[in-house]
CSV table of C-alpha atoms in Angstrom, one decimal:
chain,number,residue,atom,x,y,z
D,1,UNK,CA,42.3,122.6,82.0
D,2,UNK,CA,44.0,125.0,79.8
D,3,UNK,CA,45.4,123.8,76.5
D,4,UNK,CA,47.3,125.3,73.7
D,5,UNK,CA,45.4,128.2,72.0
D,6,UNK,CA,42.7,128.3,74.7
D,7,UNK,CA,42.4,130.8,77.6
D,8,UNK,CA,42.6,129.2,81.1
D,9,UNK,CA,39.3,129.1,82.8
D,10,UNK,CA,38.0,127.9,86.2
D,11,UNK,CA,35.0,125.7,86.9
D,12,UNK,CA,32.6,128.6,86.2
D,13,UNK,CA,34.0,129.0,82.7
D,14,UNK,CA,35.5,132.4,83.5
D,15,UNK,CA,39.2,133.4,83.3
D,16,UNK,CA,40.2,134.1,87.0
D,17,UNK,CA,41.4,137.6,87.4
D,18,UNK,CA,44.5,138.4,89.5
D,19,UNK,CA,42.3,139.4,92.5
D,20,UNK,CA,40.7,136.0,92.4
D,21,UNK,CA,44.1,134.3,92.1
D,22,UNK,CA,45.2,136.4,95.1
D,23,UNK,CA,42.4,135.0,97.2
D,24,UNK,CA,43.3,131.5,96.2
D,25,UNK,CA,46.9,132.0,97.1
D,26,UNK,CA,46.0,133.2,100.6
D,27,UNK,CA,44.2,129.9,101.4
D,28,UNK,CA,46.0,127.3,99.3
D,29,UNK,CA,47.8,124.4,101.0
D,30,UNK,CA,50.4,123.0,98.6
D,31,UNK,CA,51.7,119.4,99.0
D,32,UNK,CA,55.4,119.1,99.8
D,33,UNK,CA,56.9,122.3,101.2
D,34,UNK,CA,57.3,122.8,105.0
D,35,UNK,CA,54.9,125.1,106.7
D,36,UNK,CA,57.6,127.7,107.1
D,37,UNK,CA,58.6,127.6,103.4
D,38,UNK,CA,54.9,127.7,102.4
D,39,UNK,CA,54.2,130.8,104.4
D,40,UNK,CA,57.4,132.5,103.2
D,41,UNK,CA,56.6,132.0,99.5
D,42,UNK,CA,52.9,132.7,100.1
D,43,UNK,CA,54.0,136.3,101.0
D,44,UNK,CA,56.2,136.4,97.9
D,45,UNK,CA,53.4,135.3,95.6
D,46,UNK,CA,50.9,137.7,97.3
D,47,UNK,CA,53.3,140.6,96.6
D,48,UNK,CA,53.7,139.4,93.0
D,49,UNK,CA,49.9,139.3,92.4
D,50,UNK,CA,49.4,142.7,94.2
D,51,UNK,CA,51.9,144.1,91.7
D,52,UNK,CA,50.1,142.5,88.8
D,53,UNK,CA,46.8,144.1,90.0
D,54,UNK,CA,48.4,147.6,90.4
D,55,UNK,CA,49.9,147.3,86.9
D,56,UNK,CA,46.6,146.0,85.5
D,57,UNK,CA,48.2,143.0,83.8
D,58,UNK,CA,45.9,140.8,81.8
D,59,UNK,CA,44.6,137.8,83.7
D,60,UNK,CA,45.7,135.4,80.9
D,61,UNK,CA,49.3,136.8,81.1
D,62,UNK,CA,49.4,136.4,84.8
D,63,UNK,CA,48.2,132.8,84.7
D,64,UNK,CA,50.6,131.9,81.9
D,65,UNK,CA,53.5,133.4,83.9
D,66,UNK,CA,52.5,131.4,86.9
D,67,UNK,CA,51.8,128.1,85.1
D,68,UNK,CA,55.0,128.1,83.0
D,69,UNK,CA,57.2,128.8,86.0
D,70,UNK,CA,58.3,132.3,85.0
D,71,UNK,CA,56.8,133.6,88.3
D,72,UNK,CA,58.7,131.0,90.3
D,73,UNK,CA,62.0,131.8,88.5
D,74,UNK,CA,61.6,135.6,89.0
D,75,UNK,CA,60.7,135.2,92.7
D,76,UNK,CA,63.6,132.7,93.1
D,77,UNK,CA,65.9,135.3,91.6
D,78,UNK,CA,64.7,137.9,94.1
D,79,UNK,CA,65.3,135.5,97.0
D,80,UNK,CA,68.8,134.7,95.7
D,81,UNK,CA,69.6,138.4,95.3
D,82,UNK,CA,68.7,138.9,98.9
D,83,UNK,CA,71.1,136.1,100.0
D,84,UNK,CA,73.9,137.6,97.9
D,85,UNK,CA,73.6,141.0,99.5
D,86,UNK,CA,74.7,139.5,102.8
D,87,UNK,CA,76.4,136.3,101.6
D,88,UNK,CA,76.7,133.4,104.0
D,89,UNK,CA,80.0,131.5,104.4
D,90,UNK,CA,79.1,129.0,101.7
D,91,UNK,CA,79.0,131.8,99.2
D,92,UNK,CA,81.9,133.8,100.6
D,93,UNK,CA,84.1,130.7,100.6
D,94,UNK,CA,82.8,129.2,97.4
D,95,UNK,CA,85.3,127.1,95.4
D,96,UNK,CA,83.3,127.3,92.2
D,97,UNK,CA,85.2,128.3,89.1
D,98,UNK,CA,84.8,128.3,85.3
D,99,UNK,CA,85.4,124.8,83.9
D,100,UNK,CA,85.2,123.0,87.2
D,101,UNK,CA,82.0,121.3,86.0
D,102,UNK,CA,81.9,118.4,88.5
D,103,UNK,CA,78.5,119.7,89.6
D,104,UNK,CA,77.5,119.2,86.0
D,105,UNK,CA,77.8,115.5,86.1
D,106,UNK,CA,74.2,114.5,86.4
D,107,UNK,CA,73.2,111.4,88.4
D,108,UNK,CA,70.1,109.4,87.7
D,109,UNK,CA,69.4,110.7,84.2
D,110,UNK,CA,67.3,113.5,85.5
D,111,UNK,CA,69.8,116.3,86.1
D,112,UNK,CA,67.5,118.4,88.2
D,113,UNK,CA,63.9,119.7,88.2
D,114,UNK,CA,63.1,122.7,85.9
D,115,UNK,CA,59.9,124.5,85.0
D,116,UNK,CA,58.3,124.6,81.5
D,117,UNK,CA,59.7,128.1,81.0
D,118,UNK,CA,63.2,127.0,81.8
D,119,UNK,CA,62.8,123.9,79.6
D,120,UNK,CA,61.8,125.9,76.6
D,121,UNK,CA,64.6,128.4,77.1
D,122,UNK,CA,67.2,125.6,77.5
D,123,UNK,CA,66.0,123.8,74.4
D,124,UNK,CA,66.0,127.0,72.3
D,125,UNK,CA,69.5,127.9,73.4
D,126,UNK,CA,70.9,124.4,72.8
D,127,UNK,CA,69.1,123.5,69.5
D,128,UNK,CA,71.6,125.3,67.3
D,129,UNK,CA,74.3,123.0,68.7
D,130,UNK,CA,72.5,119.8,67.6
D,131,UNK,CA,75.0,117.3,66.3
D,132,UNK,CA,78.0,119.0,67.8
D,133,UNK,CA,80.0,117.0,70.4
D,134,UNK,CA,78.7,117.8,73.9
D,135,UNK,CA,79.6,117.3,77.6
D,136,UNK,CA,79.0,113.6,77.4
D,137,UNK,CA,82.2,113.4,75.4
D,138,UNK,CA,84.1,114.4,78.6
D,139,UNK,CA,82.0,112.3,81.0
D,140,UNK,CA,79.1,109.9,80.1
D,141,UNK,CA,76.9,111.5,82.7
D,142,UNK,CA,77.8,115.1,82.1
D,143,UNK,CA,75.3,117.7,81.1
D,144,UNK,CA,74.9,117.9,77.3
D,145,UNK,CA,75.1,121.7,77.6
D,146,UNK,CA,78.8,121.5,78.4
D,147,UNK,CA,81.6,121.9,75.9
D,148,UNK,CA,83.5,118.6,76.1
D,149,UNK,CA,86.9,120.2,75.9
D,150,UNK,CA,86.7,123.4,78.0
D,151,UNK,CA,83.9,122.0,80.3
D,152,UNK,CA,82.3,125.4,80.1
D,153,UNK,CA,78.5,125.8,79.9
D,154,UNK,CA,77.5,126.7,76.3
D,155,UNK,CA,74.2,128.2,77.4
D,156,UNK,CA,75.3,130.0,80.5
D,157,UNK,CA,73.0,132.9,80.2
D,158,UNK,CA,70.0,130.5,79.8
D,159,UNK,CA,71.0,128.0,82.5
D,160,UNK,CA,68.1,127.0,84.8
D,161,UNK,CA,67.7,127.9,88.4
D,162,UNK,CA,69.2,124.7,89.7
D,163,UNK,CA,72.5,125.5,88.0
D,164,UNK,CA,72.4,129.1,89.4
D,165,UNK,CA,71.7,127.7,92.9
D,166,UNK,CA,74.3,125.0,93.4
D,167,UNK,CA,77.4,126.0,95.3
D,168,UNK,CA,80.4,124.3,97.0
D,169,UNK,CA,83.2,125.2,99.3
D,170,UNK,CA,85.2,122.2,98.1
D,171,UNK,CA,85.7,121.3,94.5
D,172,UNK,CA,87.4,118.0,95.4
D,173,UNK,CA,84.2,117.0,97.3
D,174,UNK,CA,82.2,117.7,94.1
D,175,UNK,CA,84.5,115.5,92.1
D,176,UNK,CA,84.1,112.7,94.7
D,177,UNK,CA,80.3,113.1,94.8
D,178,UNK,CA,80.1,113.1,91.1
D,179,UNK,CA,81.4,109.5,91.2
D,180,UNK,CA,79.0,108.4,93.8
D,181,UNK,CA,80.6,109.7,97.0
D,182,UNK,CA,79.0,111.5,99.9
D,183,UNK,CA,81.4,114.3,100.8
D,184,UNK,CA,80.1,117.5,102.5
D,185,UNK,CA,80.5,121.1,101.4
D,186,UNK,CA,78.2,121.2,98.4
D,187,UNK,CA,74.5,122.0,98.1
D,188,UNK,CA,71.9,124.4,96.9
D,189,UNK,CA,71.1,127.9,98.3
D,190,UNK,CA,67.9,128.3,100.3
D,191,UNK,CA,66.5,130.4,97.4
D,192,UNK,CA,66.2,127.2,95.4
D,193,UNK,CA,63.9,125.8,98.0
D,194,UNK,CA,61.8,129.0,97.7
D,195,UNK,CA,61.7,128.7,93.9
D,196,UNK,CA,60.4,125.1,94.1
D,197,UNK,CA,58.0,126.0,96.9
D,198,UNK,CA,56.5,128.9,94.8
D,199,UNK,CA,56.0,126.4,91.9
D,200,UNK,CA,54.3,123.9,94.3
D,201,UNK,CA,52.0,126.7,95.6
D,202,UNK,CA,51.2,127.8,92.1
D,203,UNK,CA,50.2,124.3,91.2
D,204,UNK,CA,47.7,124.2,94.0
D,205,UNK,CA,46.3,127.6,93.2
D,206,UNK,CA,45.9,126.8,89.5
D,207,UNK,CA,44.4,123.4,90.0
D,208,UNK,CA,41.5,123.0,87.5
D,209,UNK,CA,42.6,126.2,85.8
D,210,UNK,CA,46.0,125.5,84.1
D,211,UNK,CA,48.6,122.7,84.1
D,212,UNK,CA,51.7,123.4,86.1
D,213,UNK,CA,54.5,121.0,85.0
D,214,UNK,CA,58.1,120.2,85.8
D,215,UNK,CA,60.7,118.6,83.6
D,216,UNK,CA,64.0,116.7,83.8
D,217,UNK,CA,66.8,119.1,82.8
D,218,UNK,CA,69.1,116.4,81.5
D,219,UNK,CA,66.5,115.0,79.1
D,220,UNK,CA,65.6,118.4,77.7
D,221,UNK,CA,69.2,119.2,77.1
D,222,UNK,CA,69.8,115.8,75.5
D,223,UNK,CA,66.8,116.1,73.2
D,224,UNK,CA,68.0,119.5,72.0
D,225,UNK,CA,71.6,118.4,71.2
D,226,UNK,CA,70.4,115.2,69.6
D,227,UNK,CA,68.2,117.2,67.2
D,228,UNK,CA,64.8,116.3,68.6
D,229,UNK,CA,62.0,119.0,68.4
D,230,UNK,CA,60.9,121.0,71.4
D,231,UNK,CA,57.7,119.0,71.6
D,232,UNK,CA,59.5,115.7,71.5
D,233,UNK,CA,62.0,116.8,74.1
D,234,UNK,CA,59.3,118.1,76.4
D,235,UNK,CA,57.3,114.9,76.1
D,236,UNK,CA,60.3,112.8,76.9
D,237,UNK,CA,61.4,115.0,79.9
D,238,UNK,CA,58.0,115.7,81.5
D,239,UNK,CA,57.8,114.6,85.1
D,240,UNK,CA,54.8,112.8,86.7
D,241,UNK,CA,52.8,115.2,88.9
D,242,UNK,CA,54.1,113.8,92.2
D,243,UNK,CA,57.7,114.6,91.4
D,244,UNK,CA,57.6,118.0,93.0
D,245,UNK,CA,56.2,116.8,96.3
D,246,UNK,CA,58.7,113.9,96.2
D,247,UNK,CA,61.5,116.4,96.1
D,248,UNK,CA,60.3,118.0,99.3
D,249,UNK,CA,59.9,114.6,100.9
D,250,UNK,CA,63.6,113.9,100.0
D,251,UNK,CA,64.5,117.2,101.6
D,252,UNK,CA,62.7,116.1,104.7
D,253,UNK,CA,60.7,119.3,105.0
D,254,UNK,CA,63.7,121.5,104.6
D,255,UNK,CA,63.0,125.2,104.3
């Protein structure tokens, strides 16, 4: 298994090249995503690796991008852009506005699943704000990235995919749900399912080659604003391996 400062290698002791990874993608069977979601993101990851081969990207860079979640984020962005070109009613009628922030009240202390790349970006963006009042001054379960007065995200450009994917047609429903209700009208775009499914597929492909982790967004953000180091924050926020498949189980095969 790859570790800091060491190139990722497979069981033969060699660094798998993009062509080898492509073959692994074509036969991998990830745990969690539905068959439809798996085949959809398999095509996306195949295209991603074919591009890497054409551009002659170094194997170590390709593996690092996949393992860290950069590949999942980029492919998720592509999927979301396609949705936005012909927006469904939930996007056309979205009630989301600056400072609404009820979707930023995080239940369960987890706040959403993010990749290592997103966790590092979030911590780096929030670390300069350590010791400054944060969103929990507005609501005890609010995201620490919020400004407690304006309820605006202070790291908007570096917000993770989950934040970019959540949408609602009814702000009042979000307010009710933030306090434990079960109103309809809010949820994530389908592109978020693709993003998670890509990461699940990558985890299967890189098994025995590199670690593919996920993290709790709320814990990463809290660690940053409370002055804890990146390593400490990542250690506290790291999910157990089964979390990703559990998410799909909760979605009941959606996708």
